[in-house]
Amino acid sequence: MIILGIESSCDETAVGIVRDGHELLANAVFSSMDLHVQYGGVVPEIAARSHIESIIPVIKEGLAEAKLDWPDIDGIAVTYGAGLGGSLLVGVMTARTLAITKNKPLYAINHVEGHVYSNFLTSTSLPGYVLPTTAPVFPCLALIVSGGHSQLVLFRNHFDYTLLGQTQDDAIGEAFDKVAKILGLPYPGGPSVGKKALEGNPTAFTLPKAKMPGKYDFSFSGVKTAVLRHAQAAIGRDFTFPSKDLAAALNEPQKADIAAVFQRIAVETVVDKTIQAFEEFSPASVVIAGGVAASPELRKQLKERLPIEITYTDPKLCTDNGAMIATLGCFKAMNNQLTADPYSLDIQPNLSM
Ligand code: KG4
Ligand code: ZN
């Protein structure tokens, strides 16, 4: 079973090809990130335009990387939500057209569910990937942490899962991106805050962790505001000082300490609830997924606090990619899940788990 997966929900135009839900054959990704850096975040219109330009070349690149052609492909999987409307449309319309013209079954994939499936990739002959050697065992607790999502999900089996909790406002990645902006660090904020944090003291001061009514819910808007207030106080100014002028007013050691403390607290927030869920549900495995799963700090804290070994996928498969979409597509195909109608599949920008 060989599935080609198309992902275009945000700023990555990505195509992955996967065999039998475990073997990575191709992972072609073009990111329009460089076009968004000057704005400090993804500009939806620019992302959509970039997808239009790059989708066909990236599909060709994926097929070439896998050394395959259309007759070898058994089906097409595509992200239909959640994500940016204009961006999703490009992937979905392309996948629909290819499903019709190449006569392939079409699988509609939930982007967030797709992220979890990067953990099922256990073999590849492609250079430069470090993959776990075994697939997650059910029941599996998944911590999904990205620029758009922060969720804890308990998978009892494929397609049988419960959303335990999620962010009620900003996603953790979004908080990293906003703190990076305050500190004058480049977008995306996860890697740039992480790098700056290496020079700082993570216990120089502390920041509040939000207390939520839902046991496994998160909130990250408060900690972001707390960073803003701390930065204003650090330069001896009050809350009226404009956040856009803070980066120039803070010195480098101040920025490094803020980055280190914020990173520690933000990561602790998701790790605290992961440990709590682990204790309540005793899963057989724990996986992390989404762009923030690439964070060395998250990997370190989980390793220190979880009583079981956790295997991590390659960081290149944590950020948005087509391989995770193809992997979930394989499991759908292998389990005779419903196919999507290539004449009518619509995008769902607000799709939830
Ligand atoms: O999964 P992803 O590529 O896109 C979404 O579906 O949102 O996640 C992007 C997010 C960004 O907020 C970025 O700052 C964060 O993932 N990120 C990281 C790292 N790499 C990307 N956060 C922490 N550490 C990283 N190394
Ligand atoms: Zn994502």
CSV table of C-alpha atoms and ligand atoms in Angstrom, one decimal, residues 7 9-10 12 82 111-112 115 144-149 289-291 318-321 324, ligand 2:
chain,number,residue,atom,x,y,z
A,7,GLU,CA,-0.1,19.0,3.1
A,9,SER,CA,-2.5,23.9,5.7
A,10,CYS,CA,-0.1,26.7,6.6
A,12,GLU,CA,4.7,24.4,4.1
A,82,ALA,CA,-7.6,22.6,10.2
A,111,HIS,CA,-4.0,17.8,10.1
A,112,VAL,CA,-3.7,17.5,13.8
A,115,HIS,CA,0.8,15.0,13.2
A,144,ILE,CA,0.2,17.6,20.2
A,145,VAL,CA,2.0,20.9,20.4
A,146,SER,CA,2.3,23.2,17.3
A,147,GLY,CA,1.8,26.7,16.2
A,148,GLY,CA,-2.0,26.2,15.9
A,149,HIS,CA,-2.7,23.4,18.5
A,289,ALA,CA,3.8,15.6,17.7
A,290,GLY,CA,3.7,19.1,16.1
A,291,GLY,CA,6.4,21.7,15.5
A,318,CYS,CA,7.6,17.2,13.7
A,319,THR,CA,7.0,20.3,11.8
A,320,ASP,CA,4.4,20.2,9.0
A,321,ASN,CA,5.1,17.6,6.4
A,324,MET,CA,2.6,12.2,8.3
B,2,ZN,ZN,1.0,21.4,12.0
